[in-house]
Amino acid sequence: DFDDLEVTHNTIQDVKRYGMNIGRGFGFKGIGNTITNANGTGIILGEGLTDVTLAHNEVTEVDFHGILLTDGVSVFTLTANRTKNVNRANGGYNHIHIVSGCKDGTITGNRTKGGTYKGDYSLYVTNTCTDIVRTGNVWKGGGSIRSVYDVGITTAGVDIA
């Protein structure tokens, strides 16, 4: 467990699993990181992580999800992150995937882009998540099935889908 961890301005490339896997703490900031060519998920935040800022990160060329929030992440902000060429494993993975009780979040100014590979969805939020607001994101071209899957969970402002 930790208080106030910052991971900023790193280049993480050619990893066998995950670019970043952060959990069980309070006050995480992941800012300005570049993750390229991961044989798993680019960024995983989970295990009850609280008070999270994930901003200005770039995730490209990953086999699974670009960004995954799971296991009750709460009070989070995803701002101005960019994902491209996710789901290289072609296994139903997404650019931004939020599941398993995540709550109290803001998603704004993010950009997903397809290329050789696309996620199934640009943003995927399950019905176990609550109180999430999204606005000003550009999802266009990132999802092979459709841009957003959120079963009415997120409160949308104006996104480009």
Steps between C-alpha positions, in 0.01 A plus 500: 500500500617854435411866541572750222686307233595674175615331180581774251671553167630149442543306179405137550540275199530138392361349822383140533193580714378844608634850456377605846305298757406711804270404789426527873576860573381856539605792284642363174609727214607352166589792274678530167608138460546326165434127485577319175494133405365321808407132477216567744310812608659846481385639838312310773359681803322284756467342842317784672722778376356839606562860390647435157616736226599343170584775252690564177615140459544332164439126464568335165555152360362287786354149486214558746332815640661841465385615847320274750334614824373213716435377854332808645721787385333816632529876471683492170572739215606386153608807304657544156630145464559355153471136400569343161533147364363310799355146493785356292407160647153547343340374821223751568713770660428873508679834506365601843334221700333579836351211702440342841357775717697805392329823605512877530697571185549758229610414148585803288705595196618148417566379144486147367615407155499184298775405264607152406310389813186636667344436835150356496394826667676830562337522845345203679335546843305220672184532706688439827653848470328817626520879487725545200487813284654527154532799273718636222647165395567393141409133464461505122688226315614309808232234538438222251152422643405852604647796683349474849345218702378619836144367547394845619760516777689812400346844490603634163572856410611544143732235361591440137409140430 
